[in-house]
């Protein structure tokens, strides 16, 4: 089950049925099935609090992924700062909805085992994001 909630911000206007289908399709390309996925949309201040409390990081970010995977079933909580999504869209000259979709699938890709912190991993993640976003557009 995939759930969507917001705390302190307006729920983004996403087509949940289409996003759910897309997430399942993307997971399947990595041989994974979707278990329980919870999205929480928040402000910059809230994501900073979550980042500090649970990860010991004192900085803003667009998404934090808590991974509860079991074997080939992906499950997790994904906390997304809509403030940072908007800032990044402006910074990189992207459409807000496109940037939001990129961040939504970024967390799923983490749950599928793709990392972005080590040498060369950022490029692999970006390629996986582009491939996944193309699946949404079709």
JSON list of C-alpha atoms in Angstrom, two decimals:
[
{"chain": "A", "resi": 1, "resn": "UNK", "atom": "CA", "xyz": [0.00, 0.00, 0.00]},
{"chain": "A", "resi": 2, "resn": "UNK", "atom": "CA", "xyz": [1.23, 3.47, -0.87]},
{"chain": "A", "resi": 3, "resn": "UNK", "atom": "CA", "xyz": [0.03, 6.34, 1.31]},
{"chain": "A", "resi": 4, "resn": "UNK", "atom": "CA", "xyz": [0.44, 10.11, 1.03]},
{"chain": "A", "resi": 5, "resn": "UNK", "atom": "CA", "xyz": [0.25, 12.61, 3.89]},
{"chain": "A", "resi": 6, "resn": "UNK", "atom": "CA", "xyz": [1.34, 16.16, 4.49]},
{"chain": "A", "resi": 7, "resn": "UNK", "atom": "CA", "xyz": [2.37, 17.95, 7.65]},
{"chain": "A", "resi": 8, "resn": "UNK", "atom": "CA", "xyz": [2.51, 21.73, 7.79]},
{"chain": "A", "resi": 9, "resn": "UNK", "atom": "CA", "xyz": [2.27, 22.10, 4.00]},
{"chain": "A", "resi": 10, "resn": "UNK", "atom": "CA", "xyz": [-0.50, 21.78, 1.43]},
{"chain": "A", "resi": 11, "resn": "UNK", "atom": "CA", "xyz": [-0.74, 18.31, -0.10]},
{"chain": "A", "resi": 12, "resn": "UNK", "atom": "CA", "xyz": [0.74, 18.50, -3.62]},
{"chain": "A", "resi": 13, "resn": "UNK", "atom": "CA", "xyz": [-1.67, 17.98, -6.49]},
{"chain": "A", "resi": 14, "resn": "UNK", "atom": "CA", "xyz": [-0.47, 14.58, -7.66]},
{"chain": "A", "resi": 15, "resn": "UNK", "atom": "CA", "xyz": [-2.47, 11.92, -9.44]},
{"chain": "A", "resi": 16, "resn": "UNK", "atom": "CA", "xyz": [-2.10, 9.21, -6.82]},
{"chain": "A", "resi": 17, "resn": "UNK", "atom": "CA", "xyz": [-3.47, 6.38, -8.95]},
{"chain": "A", "resi": 18, "resn": "UNK", "atom": "CA", "xyz": [-1.02, 7.18, -11.78]},
{"chain": "A", "resi": 19, "resn": "UNK", "atom": "CA", "xyz": [1.88, 7.65, -9.34]},
{"chain": "A", "resi": 20, "resn": "UNK", "atom": "CA", "xyz": [1.09, 4.34, -7.60]},
{"chain": "A", "resi": 21, "resn": "UNK", "atom": "CA", "xyz": [1.05, 2.50, -10.94]},
{"chain": "A", "resi": 22, "resn": "UNK", "atom": "CA", "xyz": [4.32, 4.17, -11.94]},
{"chain": "A", "resi": 23, "resn": "UNK", "atom": "CA", "xyz": [6.04, 3.31, -8.66]},
{"chain": "A", "resi": 24, "resn": "UNK", "atom": "CA", "xyz": [5.03, -0.35, -9.04]},
{"chain": "A", "resi": 25, "resn": "UNK", "atom": "CA", "xyz": [6.28, -0.41, -12.65]},
{"chain": "A", "resi": 26, "resn": "UNK", "atom": "CA", "xyz": [9.62, 1.12, -11.70]},
{"chain": "A", "resi": 27, "resn": "UNK", "atom": "CA", "xyz": [10.07, -1.29, -8.77]},
{"chain": "A", "resi": 28, "resn": "UNK", "atom": "CA", "xyz": [9.28, -4.23, -11.07]},
{"chain": "A", "resi": 29, "resn": "UNK", "atom": "CA", "xyz": [12.11, -3.23, -13.41]},
{"chain": "A", "resi": 30, "resn": "UNK", "atom": "CA", "xyz": [14.44, -3.92, -10.46]},
{"chain": "A", "resi": 31, "resn": "UNK", "atom": "CA", "xyz": [12.75, -7.23, -9.63]},
{"chain": "A", "resi": 32, "resn": "UNK", "atom": "CA", "xyz": [10.98, -5.70, -6.63]},
{"chain": "A", "resi": 33, "resn": "UNK", "atom": "CA", "xyz": [7.40, -5.59, -5.45]},
{"chain": "A", "resi": 34, "resn": "UNK", "atom": "CA", "xyz": [5.85, -2.74, -3.46]},
{"chain": "A", "resi": 35, "resn": "UNK", "atom": "CA", "xyz": [4.99, -3.36, 0.18]},
{"chain": "A", "resi": 36, "resn": "UNK", "atom": "CA", "xyz": [4.15, -0.43, 2.47]},
{"chain": "A", "resi": 37, "resn": "UNK", "atom": "CA", "xyz": [5.38, 2.93, 1.21]},
{"chain": "A", "resi": 38, "resn": "UNK", "atom": "CA", "xyz": [4.52, 6.08, 3.14]},
{"chain": "A", "resi": 39, "resn": "UNK", "atom": "CA", "xyz": [5.14, 9.53, 1.68]},
{"chain": "A", "resi": 40, "resn": "UNK", "atom": "CA", "xyz": [5.14, 12.51, 4.03]},
{"chain": "A", "resi": 41, "resn": "UNK", "atom": "CA", "xyz": [5.31, 15.96, 2.46]},
{"chain": "A", "resi": 42, "resn": "UNK", "atom": "CA", "xyz": [6.75, 18.60, 4.80]},
{"chain": "A", "resi": 43, "resn": "UNK", "atom": "CA", "xyz": [8.41, 22.02, 5.01]},
{"chain": "A", "resi": 44, "resn": "UNK", "atom": "CA", "xyz": [12.15, 22.73, 5.07]},
{"chain": "A", "resi": 45, "resn": "UNK", "atom": "CA", "xyz": [12.03, 23.23, 8.83]},
{"chain": "A", "resi": 46, "resn": "UNK", "atom": "CA", "xyz": [10.41, 19.83, 9.39]},
{"chain": "A", "resi": 47, "resn": "UNK", "atom": "CA", "xyz": [12.84, 17.96, 7.15]},
{"chain": "A", "resi": 48, "resn": "UNK", "atom": "CA", "xyz": [15.75, 19.65, 8.93]},
{"chain": "A", "resi": 49, "resn": "UNK", "atom": "CA", "xyz": [14.30, 18.42, 12.23]},
{"chain": "A", "resi": 50, "resn": "UNK", "atom": "CA", "xyz": [13.89, 14.86, 10.87]},
{"chain": "A", "resi": 51, "resn": "UNK", "atom": "CA", "xyz": [17.39, 14.92, 9.36]},
{"chain": "A", "resi": 52, "resn": "UNK", "atom": "CA", "xyz": [18.91, 16.07, 12.64]},
{"chain": "A", "resi": 53, "resn": "UNK", "atom": "CA", "xyz": [16.88, 13.79, 14.92]},
{"chain": "A", "resi": 54, "resn": "UNK", "atom": "CA", "xyz": [17.17, 10.53, 12.99]},
{"chain": "A", "resi": 55, "resn": "UNK", "atom": "CA", "xyz": [20.37, 10.90, 10.96]},
{"chain": "A", "resi": 56, "resn": "UNK", "atom": "CA", "xyz": [22.39, 13.43, 12.95]},
{"chain": "A", "resi": 57, "resn": "UNK", "atom": "CA", "xyz": [22.65, 15.70, 9.88]},
{"chain": "A", "resi": 58, "resn": "UNK", "atom": "CA", "xyz": [22.27, 19.45, 10.30]},
{"chain": "A", "resi": 59, "resn": "UNK", "atom": "CA", "xyz": [21.25, 20.43, 6.78]},
{"chain": "A", "resi": 60, "resn": "UNK", "atom": "CA", "xyz": [18.23, 20.73, 4.51]},
{"chain": "A", "resi": 61, "resn": "UNK", "atom": "CA", "xyz": [17.54, 18.11, 1.86]},
{"chain": "A", "resi": 62, "resn": "UNK", "atom": "CA", "xyz": [14.80, 17.30, -0.61]},
{"chain": "A", "resi": 63, "resn": "UNK", "atom": "CA", "xyz": [14.14, 13.72, 0.56]},
{"chain": "A", "resi": 64, "resn": "UNK", "atom": "CA", "xyz": [14.98, 11.36, 3.38]},
{"chain": "A", "resi": 65, "resn": "UNK", "atom": "CA", "xyz": [14.32, 7.66, 2.80]},
{"chain": "A", "resi": 66, "resn": "UNK", "atom": "CA", "xyz": [13.83, 5.24, 5.66]},
{"chain": "A", "resi": 67, "resn": "UNK", "atom": "CA", "xyz": [14.27, 1.73, 4.24]},
{"chain": "A", "resi": 68, "resn": "UNK", "atom": "CA", "xyz": [12.28, -1.20, 5.69]},
{"chain": "A", "resi": 69, "resn": "UNK", "atom": "CA", "xyz": [12.80, -3.57, 2.75]},
{"chain": "A", "resi": 70, "resn": "UNK", "atom": "CA", "xyz": [12.45, -7.31, 3.19]},
{"chain": "A", "resi": 71, "resn": "UNK", "atom": "CA", "xyz": [13.94, -9.42, 0.41]},
{"chain": "A", "resi": 72, "resn": "UNK", "atom": "CA", "xyz": [12.29, -8.38, -2.88]},
{"chain": "A", "resi": 73, "resn": "UNK", "atom": "CA", "xyz": [9.54, -6.29, -1.25]},
{"chain": "A", "resi": 74, "resn": "UNK", "atom": "CA", "xyz": [10.28, -2.59, -0.92]},
{"chain": "A", "resi": 75, "resn": "UNK", "atom": "CA", "xyz": [8.85, -0.75, 2.06]},
{"chain": "A", "resi": 76, "resn": "UNK", "atom": "CA", "xyz": [9.79, 2.53, 3.62]},
{"chain": "A", "resi": 77, "resn": "UNK", "atom": "CA", "xyz": [8.90, 6.00, 4.77]},
{"chain": "A", "resi": 78, "resn": "UNK", "atom": "CA", "xyz": [9.86, 8.84, 2.46]},
{"chain": "A", "resi": 79, "resn": "UNK", "atom": "CA", "xyz": [9.91, 12.39, 3.82]},
{"chain": "A", "resi": 80, "resn": "UNK", "atom": "CA", "xyz": [9.94, 15.09, 1.12]},
{"chain": "A", "resi": 81, "resn": "UNK", "atom": "CA", "xyz": [10.46, 18.81, 1.66]},
{"chain": "A", "resi": 82, "resn": "UNK", "atom": "CA", "xyz": [8.22, 20.63, -0.79]},
{"chain": "A", "resi": 83, "resn": "UNK", "atom": "CA", "xyz": [10.14, 23.84, -0.03]},
{"chain": "A", "resi": 84, "resn": "UNK", "atom": "CA", "xyz": [13.40, 22.28, -1.23]},
{"chain": "A", "resi": 85, "resn": "UNK", "atom": "CA", "xyz": [11.67, 20.70, -4.24]},
{"chain": "A", "resi": 86, "resn": "UNK", "atom": "CA", "xyz": [10.43, 24.17, -5.24]},
{"chain": "A", "resi": 87, "resn": "UNK", "atom": "CA", "xyz": [13.84, 25.78, -4.62]},
{"chain": "A", "resi": 88, "resn": "UNK", "atom": "CA", "xyz": [15.63, 23.08, -6.65]},
{"chain": "A", "resi": 89, "resn": "UNK", "atom": "CA", "xyz": [13.13, 23.39, -9.51]},
{"chain": "A", "resi": 90, "resn": "UNK", "atom": "CA", "xyz": [13.86, 27.12, -9.69]},
{"chain": "A", "resi": 91, "resn": "UNK", "atom": "CA", "xyz": [17.62, 26.63, -9.25]},
{"chain": "A", "resi": 92, "resn": "UNK", "atom": "CA", "xyz": [17.87, 24.05, -12.04]},
{"chain": "A", "resi": 93, "resn": "UNK", "atom": "CA", "xyz": [15.27, 25.63, -14.33]},
{"chain": "A", "resi": 94, "resn": "UNK", "atom": "CA", "xyz": [12.89, 22.68, -14.03]},
{"chain": "A", "resi": 95, "resn": "UNK", "atom": "CA", "xyz": [9.13, 22.49, -13.87]},
{"chain": "A", "resi": 96, "resn": "UNK", "atom": "CA", "xyz": [7.94, 22.04, -10.25]},
{"chain": "A", "resi": 97, "resn": "UNK", "atom": "CA", "xyz": [5.86, 18.94, -11.03]},
{"chain": "A", "resi": 98, "resn": "UNK", "atom": "CA", "xyz": [8.75, 17.32, -12.91]},
{"chain": "A", "resi": 99, "resn": "UNK", "atom": "CA", "xyz": [11.08, 17.98, -9.98]},
{"chain": "A", "resi": 100, "resn": "UNK", "atom": "CA", "xyz": [8.52, 16.59, -7.53]},
{"chain": "A", "resi": 101, "resn": "UNK", "atom": "CA", "xyz": [8.19, 13.42, -9.62]},
{"chain": "A", "resi": 102, "resn": "UNK", "atom": "CA", "xyz": [11.99, 13.11, -9.71]},
{"chain": "A", "resi": 103, "resn": "UNK", "atom": "CA", "xyz": [12.17, 13.27, -5.92]},
{"chain": "A", "resi": 104, "resn": "UNK", "atom": "CA", "xyz": [9.23, 10.89, -5.47]},
{"chain": "A", "resi": 105, "resn": "UNK", "atom": "CA", "xyz": [10.96, 8.24, -7.61]},
{"chain": "A", "resi": 106, "resn": "UNK", "atom": "CA", "xyz": [14.41, 9.01, -6.15]},
{"chain": "A", "resi": 107, "resn": "UNK", "atom": "CA", "xyz": [13.27, 7.51, -2.85]},
{"chain": "A", "resi": 108, "resn": "UNK", "atom": "CA", "xyz": [11.87, 4.44, -4.59]},
{"chain": "A", "resi": 109, "resn": "UNK", "atom": "CA", "xyz": [15.17, 3.95, -6.41]},
{"chain": "A", "resi": 110, "resn": "UNK", "atom": "CA", "xyz": [16.96, 4.05, -3.04]},
{"chain": "A", "resi": 111, "resn": "UNK", "atom": "CA", "xyz": [14.59, 1.34, -1.81]},
{"chain": "A", "resi": 112, "resn": "UNK", "atom": "CA", "xyz": [15.46, -0.66, -4.94]},
{"chain": "A", "resi": 113, "resn": "UNK", "atom": "CA", "xyz": [19.14, -0.53, -3.96]},
{"chain": "A", "resi": 114, "resn": "UNK", "atom": "CA", "xyz": [20.49, 2.41, -5.95]},
{"chain": "A", "resi": 115, "resn": "UNK", "atom": "CA", "xyz": [22.78, 4.69, -3.97]},
{"chain": "A", "resi": 116, "resn": "UNK", "atom": "CA", "xyz": [24.09, 8.16, -4.78]},
{"chain": "A", "resi": 117, "resn": "UNK", "atom": "CA", "xyz": [26.80, 8.99, -2.24]},
{"chain": "A", "resi": 118, "resn": "UNK", "atom": "CA", "xyz": [29.83, 6.99, -3.44]},
{"chain": "A", "resi": 119, "resn": "UNK", "atom": "CA", "xyz": [32.14, 7.50, -6.44]},
{"chain": "A", "resi": 120, "resn": "UNK", "atom": "CA", "xyz": [30.17, 7.35, -9.69]},
{"chain": "A", "resi": 121, "resn": "UNK", "atom": "CA", "xyz": [26.90, 6.59, -7.90]},
{"chain": "A", "resi": 122, "resn": "UNK", "atom": "CA", "xyz": [25.34, 10.01, -8.49]},
{"chain": "A", "resi": 123, "resn": "UNK", "atom": "CA", "xyz": [25.53, 9.47, -12.25]},
{"chain": "A", "resi": 124, "resn": "UNK", "atom": "CA", "xyz": [23.94, 6.01, -11.92]},
{"chain": "A", "resi": 125, "resn": "UNK", "atom": "CA", "xyz": [21.11, 7.48, -9.83]},
{"chain": "A", "resi": 126, "resn": "UNK", "atom": "CA", "xyz": [20.51, 10.29, -12.32]},
{"chain": "A", "resi": 127, "resn": "UNK", "atom": "CA", "xyz": [20.35, 7.79, -15.20]},
{"chain": "A", "resi": 128, "resn": "UNK", "atom": "CA", "xyz": [17.90, 5.64, -13.20]},
{"chain": "A", "resi": 129, "resn": "UNK", "atom": "CA", "xyz": [15.78, 8.74, -12.45]},
{"chain": "A", "resi": 130, "resn": "UNK", "atom": "CA", "xyz": [15.71, 9.70, -16.14]},
{"chain": "A", "resi": 131, "resn": "UNK", "atom": "CA", "xyz": [14.70, 6.15, -17.14]},
{"chain": "A", "resi": 132, "resn": "UNK", "atom": "CA", "xyz": [11.95, 6.10, -14.49]},
{"chain": "A", "resi": 133, "resn": "UNK", "atom": "CA", "xyz": [10.66, 9.56, -15.44]},
{"chain": "A", "resi": 134, "resn": "UNK", "atom": "CA", "xyz": [10.40, 8.43, -19.08]},
{"chain": "A", "resi": 135, "resn": "UNK", "atom": "CA", "xyz": [8.15, 5.59, -17.88]},
{"chain": "A", "resi": 136, "resn": "UNK", "atom": "CA", "xyz": [5.81, 8.13, -16.26]},
{"chain": "A", "resi": 137, "resn": "UNK", "atom": "CA", "xyz": [5.53, 10.18, -19.45]},
{"chain": "A", "resi": 138, "resn": "UNK", "atom": "CA", "xyz": [4.40, 7.28, -21.64]}
]
